[in-house]
XYZ file of C-alpha atoms in Angstrom:
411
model
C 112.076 103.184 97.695
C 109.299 105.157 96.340
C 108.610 106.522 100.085
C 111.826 107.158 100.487
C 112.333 109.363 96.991
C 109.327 111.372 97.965
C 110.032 111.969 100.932
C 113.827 113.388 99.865
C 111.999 115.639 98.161
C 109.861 117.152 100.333
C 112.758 117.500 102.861
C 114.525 119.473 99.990
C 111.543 121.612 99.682
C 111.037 122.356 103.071
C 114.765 122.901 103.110
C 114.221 125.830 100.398
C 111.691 127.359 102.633
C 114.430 127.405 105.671
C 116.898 129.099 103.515
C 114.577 131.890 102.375
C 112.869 132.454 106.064
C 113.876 134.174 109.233
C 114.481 131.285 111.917
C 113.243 133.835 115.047
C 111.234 131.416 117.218
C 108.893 134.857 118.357
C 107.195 135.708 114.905
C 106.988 132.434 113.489
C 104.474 130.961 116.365
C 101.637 133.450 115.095
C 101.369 130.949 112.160
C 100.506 127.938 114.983
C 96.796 128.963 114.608
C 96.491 129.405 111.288
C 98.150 126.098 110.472
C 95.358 124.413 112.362
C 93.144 125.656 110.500
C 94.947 124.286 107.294
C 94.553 120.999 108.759
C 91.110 121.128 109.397
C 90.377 122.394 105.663
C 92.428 119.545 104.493
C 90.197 116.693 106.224
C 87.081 114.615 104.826
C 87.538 113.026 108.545
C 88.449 116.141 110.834
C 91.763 115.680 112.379
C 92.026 116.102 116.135
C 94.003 119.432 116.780
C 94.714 121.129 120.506
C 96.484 124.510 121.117
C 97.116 125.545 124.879
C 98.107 129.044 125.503
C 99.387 130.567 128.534
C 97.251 133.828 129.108
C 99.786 136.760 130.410
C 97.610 138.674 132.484
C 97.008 142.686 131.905
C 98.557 142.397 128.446
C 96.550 140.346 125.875
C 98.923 138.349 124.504
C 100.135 134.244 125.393
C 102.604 132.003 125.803
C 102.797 128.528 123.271
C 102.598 125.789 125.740
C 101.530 122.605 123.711
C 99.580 121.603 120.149
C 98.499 117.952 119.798
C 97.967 117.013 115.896
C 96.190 113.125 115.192
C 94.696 112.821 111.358
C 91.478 111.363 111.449
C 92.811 109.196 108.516
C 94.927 107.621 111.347
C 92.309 106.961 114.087
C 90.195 105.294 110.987
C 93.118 102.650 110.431
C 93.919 102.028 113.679
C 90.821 98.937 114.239
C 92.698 97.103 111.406
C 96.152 97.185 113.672
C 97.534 95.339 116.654
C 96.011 97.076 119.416
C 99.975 98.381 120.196
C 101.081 102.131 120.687
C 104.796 103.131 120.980
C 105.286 106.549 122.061
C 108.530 108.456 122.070
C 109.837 111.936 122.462
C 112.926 114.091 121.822
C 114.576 117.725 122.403
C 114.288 120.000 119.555
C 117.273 121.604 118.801
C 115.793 125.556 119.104
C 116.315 129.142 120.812
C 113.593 128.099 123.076
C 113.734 124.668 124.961
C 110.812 122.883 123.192
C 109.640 118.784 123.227
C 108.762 116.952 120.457
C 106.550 113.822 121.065
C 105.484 111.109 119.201
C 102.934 108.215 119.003
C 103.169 105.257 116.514
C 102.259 101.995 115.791
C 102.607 98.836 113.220
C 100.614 97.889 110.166
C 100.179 94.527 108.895
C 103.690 95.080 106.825
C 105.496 95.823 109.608
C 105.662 99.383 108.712
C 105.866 102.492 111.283
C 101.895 103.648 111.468
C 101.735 107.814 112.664
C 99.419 108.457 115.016
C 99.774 111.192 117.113
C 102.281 114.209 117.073
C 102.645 117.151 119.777
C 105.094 120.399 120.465
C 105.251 120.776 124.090
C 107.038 123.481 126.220
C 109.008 121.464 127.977
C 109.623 117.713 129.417
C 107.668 117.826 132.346
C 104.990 115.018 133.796
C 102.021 117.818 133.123
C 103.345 117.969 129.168
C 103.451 114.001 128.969
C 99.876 113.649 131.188
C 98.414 116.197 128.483
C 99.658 114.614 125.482
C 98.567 110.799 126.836
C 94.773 112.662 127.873
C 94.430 113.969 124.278
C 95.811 110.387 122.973
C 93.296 108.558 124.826
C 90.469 110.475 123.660
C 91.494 109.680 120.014
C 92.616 105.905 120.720
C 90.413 104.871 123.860
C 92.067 103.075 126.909
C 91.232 98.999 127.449
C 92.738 96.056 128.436
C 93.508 94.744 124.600
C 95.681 97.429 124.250
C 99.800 97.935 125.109
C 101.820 101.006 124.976
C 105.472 100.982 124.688
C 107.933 103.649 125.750
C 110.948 104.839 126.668
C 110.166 107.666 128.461
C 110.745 106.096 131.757
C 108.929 107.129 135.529
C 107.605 110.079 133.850
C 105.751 108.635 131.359
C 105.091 105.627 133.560
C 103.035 107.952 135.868
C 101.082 109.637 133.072
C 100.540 106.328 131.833
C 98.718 105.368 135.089
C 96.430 108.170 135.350
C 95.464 108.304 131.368
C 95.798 104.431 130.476
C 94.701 102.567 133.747
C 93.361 99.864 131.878
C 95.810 99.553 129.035
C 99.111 97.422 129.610
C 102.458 99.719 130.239
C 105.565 97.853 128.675
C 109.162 99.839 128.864
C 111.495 99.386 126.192
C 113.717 97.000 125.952
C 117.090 98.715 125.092
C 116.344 101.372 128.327
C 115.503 98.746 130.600
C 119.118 97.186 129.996
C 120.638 100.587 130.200
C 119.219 100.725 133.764
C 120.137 97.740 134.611
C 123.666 98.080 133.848
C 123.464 101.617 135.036
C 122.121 100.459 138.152
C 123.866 97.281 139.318
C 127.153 97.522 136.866
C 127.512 93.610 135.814
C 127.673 93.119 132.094
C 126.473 89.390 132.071
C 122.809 90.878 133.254
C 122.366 92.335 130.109
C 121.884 89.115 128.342
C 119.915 87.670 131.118
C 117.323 90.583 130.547
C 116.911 89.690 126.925
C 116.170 86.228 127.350
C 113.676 86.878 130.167
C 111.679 89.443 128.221
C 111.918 87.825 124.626
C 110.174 84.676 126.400
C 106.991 83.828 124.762
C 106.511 80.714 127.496
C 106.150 80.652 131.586
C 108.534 78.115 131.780
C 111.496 79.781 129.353
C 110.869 83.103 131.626
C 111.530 81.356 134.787
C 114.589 79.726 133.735
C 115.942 82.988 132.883
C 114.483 85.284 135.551
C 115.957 83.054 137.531
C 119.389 83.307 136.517
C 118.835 86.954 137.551
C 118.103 85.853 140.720
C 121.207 84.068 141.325
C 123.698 86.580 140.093
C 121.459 89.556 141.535
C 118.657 89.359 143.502
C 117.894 92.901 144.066
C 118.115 93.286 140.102
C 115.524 90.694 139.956
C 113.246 92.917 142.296
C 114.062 95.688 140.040
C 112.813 94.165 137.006
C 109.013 92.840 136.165
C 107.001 91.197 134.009
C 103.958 93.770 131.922
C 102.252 93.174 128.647
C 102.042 90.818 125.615
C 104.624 90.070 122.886
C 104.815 91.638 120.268
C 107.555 91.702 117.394
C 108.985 94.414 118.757
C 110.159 95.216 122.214
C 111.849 98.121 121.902
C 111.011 102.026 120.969
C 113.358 101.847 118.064
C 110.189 102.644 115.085
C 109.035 105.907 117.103
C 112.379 107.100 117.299
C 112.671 106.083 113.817
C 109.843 108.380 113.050
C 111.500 111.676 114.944
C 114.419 110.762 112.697
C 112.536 111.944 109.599
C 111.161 114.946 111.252
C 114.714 116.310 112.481
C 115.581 118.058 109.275
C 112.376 121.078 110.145
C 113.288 120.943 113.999
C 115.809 123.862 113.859
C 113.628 125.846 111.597
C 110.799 127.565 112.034
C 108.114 125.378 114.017
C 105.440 125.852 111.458
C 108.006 123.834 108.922
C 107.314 121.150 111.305
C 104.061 120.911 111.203
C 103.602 120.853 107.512
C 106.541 118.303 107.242
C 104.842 115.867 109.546
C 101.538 116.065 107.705
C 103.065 115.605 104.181
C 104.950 112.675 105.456
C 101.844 111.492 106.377
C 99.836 112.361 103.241
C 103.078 109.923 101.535
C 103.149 107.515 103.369
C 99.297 106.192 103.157
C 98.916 107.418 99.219
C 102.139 104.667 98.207
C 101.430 102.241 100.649
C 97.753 102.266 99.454
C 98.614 101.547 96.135
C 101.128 99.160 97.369
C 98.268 97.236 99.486
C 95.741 97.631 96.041
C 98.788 96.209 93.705
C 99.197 93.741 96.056
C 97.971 90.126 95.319
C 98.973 87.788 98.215
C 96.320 86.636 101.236
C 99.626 88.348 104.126
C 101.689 91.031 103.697
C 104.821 90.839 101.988
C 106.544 91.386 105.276
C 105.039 88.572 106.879
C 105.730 86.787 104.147
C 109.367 87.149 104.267
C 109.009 86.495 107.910
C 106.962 83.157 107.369
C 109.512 82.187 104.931
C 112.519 82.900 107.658
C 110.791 80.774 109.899
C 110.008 77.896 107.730
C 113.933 77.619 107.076
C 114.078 75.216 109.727
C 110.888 73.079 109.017
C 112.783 70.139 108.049
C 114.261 69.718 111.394
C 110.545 68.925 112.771
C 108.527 65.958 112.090
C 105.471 64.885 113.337
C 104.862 61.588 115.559
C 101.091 61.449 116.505
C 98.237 63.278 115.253
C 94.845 63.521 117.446
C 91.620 65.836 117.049
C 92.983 68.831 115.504
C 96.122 68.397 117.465
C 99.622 67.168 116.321
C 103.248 66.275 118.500
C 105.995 67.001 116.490
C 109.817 66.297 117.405
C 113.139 67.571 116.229
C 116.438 66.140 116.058
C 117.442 67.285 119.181
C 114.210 65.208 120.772
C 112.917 68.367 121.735
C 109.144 67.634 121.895
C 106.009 70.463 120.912
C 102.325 70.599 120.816
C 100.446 72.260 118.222
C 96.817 72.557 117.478
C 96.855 74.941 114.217
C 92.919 75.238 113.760
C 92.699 76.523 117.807
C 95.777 78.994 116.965
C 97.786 77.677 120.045
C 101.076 76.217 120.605
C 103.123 74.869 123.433
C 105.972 77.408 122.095
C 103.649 80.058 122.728
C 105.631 81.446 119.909
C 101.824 81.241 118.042
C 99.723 82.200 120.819
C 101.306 85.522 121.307
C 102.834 87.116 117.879
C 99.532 85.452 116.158
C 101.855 83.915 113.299
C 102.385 80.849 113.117
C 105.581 78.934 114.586
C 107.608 76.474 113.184
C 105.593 73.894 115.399
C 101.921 75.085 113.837
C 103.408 75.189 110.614
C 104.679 71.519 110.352
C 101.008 70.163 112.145
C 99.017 72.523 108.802
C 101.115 70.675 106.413
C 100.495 67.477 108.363
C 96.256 68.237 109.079
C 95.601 70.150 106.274
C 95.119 73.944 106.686
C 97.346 76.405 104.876
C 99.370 77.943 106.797
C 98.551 81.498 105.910
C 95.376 80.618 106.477
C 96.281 80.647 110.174
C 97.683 84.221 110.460
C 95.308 86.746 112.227
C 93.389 89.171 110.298
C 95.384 92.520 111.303
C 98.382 91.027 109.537
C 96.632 90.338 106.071
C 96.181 92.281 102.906
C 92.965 93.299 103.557
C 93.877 94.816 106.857
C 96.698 96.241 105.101
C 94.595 98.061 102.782
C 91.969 99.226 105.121
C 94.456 100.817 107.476
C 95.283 103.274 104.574
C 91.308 103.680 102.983
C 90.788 107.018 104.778
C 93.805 109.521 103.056
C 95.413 112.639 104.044
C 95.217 115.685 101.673
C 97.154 118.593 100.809
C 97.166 121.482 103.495
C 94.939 124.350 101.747
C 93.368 127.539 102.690
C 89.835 127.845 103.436
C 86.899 128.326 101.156
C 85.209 131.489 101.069
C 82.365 130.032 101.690
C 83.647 127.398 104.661
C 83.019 128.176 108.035
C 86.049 128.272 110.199
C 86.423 130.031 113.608
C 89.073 132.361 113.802
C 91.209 134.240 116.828
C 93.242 136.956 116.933
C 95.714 136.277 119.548
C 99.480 137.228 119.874
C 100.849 134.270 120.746
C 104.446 134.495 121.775
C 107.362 131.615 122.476
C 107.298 129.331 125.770
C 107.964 130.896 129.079
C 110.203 128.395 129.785
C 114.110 127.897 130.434
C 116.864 126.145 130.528
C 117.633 124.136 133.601
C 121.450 124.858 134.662
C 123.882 121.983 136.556
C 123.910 118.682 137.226
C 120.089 116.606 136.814
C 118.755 114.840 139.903
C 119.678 111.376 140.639
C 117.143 108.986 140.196
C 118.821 105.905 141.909
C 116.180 103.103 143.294
């Protein structure tokens, strides 16, 4: 709540600033420069900042084309997370066709984590390949790591040339929307829910086949990428743009300064929050352990063998769980790295706690080291700081709006 109250108020405040300013898009991008040098000031860890211009020959002056804004207070926390990225963009709603993108991720309370931010001068696969190439220089590809979007081909392809290594997952809620755009039966829908949410080989195939059956060019449509996470859809990025939509239609230096107080919010509450804090998980995976453990007394166990336990339910449904090895014939534990119902009945049966079994990035210490490094006010330079300066005219995008109908992209 206290998040949410501060950041009311500096929506109202930037609100002020809208009523008392011109909202001309050609003026207001000569403060673009000077902004990033507010940023810089405002760092004990420099944040990562990139401005592309557009030259215009014989003239002097340039075009906006994109500006790429990650704290270095975020690319400190981001060891302590799941190694998950959810990136996201939008139209902003301006005289000039601009695109606002977005990069995110998940802290140990299951709270949206900003990463990255960019203004680019249009959708295009060169504006999404330039905001993934700065991204992976902040937050370096491998193989651990799995970015979510639902940006489609287009962000597919940057994906491939920027994240080779990393694993590509498309969100949920856009992969149904294909699929029902695509091969118009309802009871797919479903079907593609259960397939994806599987945490187990054997509960994919049973559903993955049922897409077969009904459709089996729907089944060569779909495939299989990444881990599981407790999330599968781009709903917390989006979430993100949400806040920033009240400075879109203003002038684009509102913007900026918005999305770096929301920042500078956001990690001084939640480190307090983390500090005040006195249990060994997060409160949200508390309530989520808690949820879970709802239907413990259903489960019993019926033999118990080196670190191992079989446990049963009513329904004679049967599960192996070994809680100290982290594993669980659910898979449930294997892949979301909390424990299942299964792990939790073997703890109380071997021993262990059971939030002794939850992975490090979802504890209290990784909560609070996510949010160590801080973001501080915006502020002008010393006079005795050293900042290098250019005097540029910098004027909006050369870009326009595309008239009629878009292309079909049909398989």
């Amino acid at each position: 709540m206290e998040e949410l109250r501060d950041l009311k108020e500096v929506q109202q405040g930037h609100s002020e600033i809208l009523d008392r300013t011109c909202y001309g898009d050609d003026h207001l991008l000569l403060d673009v420069p000077g902004m990033s040098r507010e940023l810089h000031t405002a760092q004990t860890d420099i944040a990562t900042i990139k401005l592309q211009l557009q030259a215009i020959e014989n003239q002097g002056s340039h075009y906006f084309k994109h500006v790429f804004i990650s704290h270095g207070a975020s690319q400190d926390g981001f060891p302590f997370l799941r190694k998950l990225i959810v990136v996201s963009g939008s139209l902003l709603r301006r005289s000039k066709p601009l695109f606002l993108i977005v990069a995110v991720s998940q802290d140990a309370n299951f709270q949206t984590y900003p990463l990255a931010f960019a203004v680019v001068a249009s959708k295009t696969d060169q504006a999404w390949r330039w905001f993934l190439l700065h991204l992976q220089k902040c937050f370096p590809d491998n193989n651990q790591m799995s970015i979510l979007s639902d940006g489609g081909e287009m962000v597919s392809r940057a994906l491939l040339a920027c994240y080779p290594e990393a694993n590509h997952v498309d969100c949920l809620c856009c992969v149904q929307l294909s699929v029902n755009l695509y091969f118009r039966d309802s009871t797919l829908k479903p079907l593609v829910r259960e397939a994806a949410c599987a945490h187990s080989v054997g509960a994919f195939h049973r559903a993955f086949n049922m897409i077969k059956e009904r459709s089996p060019d729907c089944a060569n449509y779909l495939q299989i990428a990444g881990d599981r996470f407790n999330l599968m859809t781009a709903g917390i990025a989006q979430g993100f743009i949400h806040s920033l939509f009240p400075q879109t239609s203003g002038p684009i230096i509102n913007l900026f300064h918005s999305y770096h107080t929301i920042i500078m919010l956001w990690f001084r509450t939640r480190l307090h929050a983390a500090m005040d804090h006195t249990g060994i998980m997060s409160p949200g995976v508390q309530s989520f352990m808690e949820r879970v453990s709802r239907s413990k007394m259903q489960w019993t166990v019926i033999h118990k063998s080196s670190g191992s336990c079989m446990v049963t339910n009513t329904l004679g449904e049967i599960q192996f769980s070994n809680p100290l090895r982290r594993s669980c014939s659910c898979e449930i534990f294997n892949k979301l790295w909390i424990p299942c119902v299964h792990a939790m009945v073997a703890s109380d049966a071997l021993g262990p706690s059971a939030e002794s079994l939850v992975h490090h990035c979802y504890t209290s210490v990784a909560w609070f080291e996510c949010y160590i490094s801080q973001v501080h006010p915006c502020q002008e330079a010393q006079p005795g700081q050293s900042i290098t300066t250019v005097d540029i005219e910098l004027l909006p995008p050369s870009t326009w709006t595309i008239v009629g109908r878009p292309r079909s992209t049909n398989p």
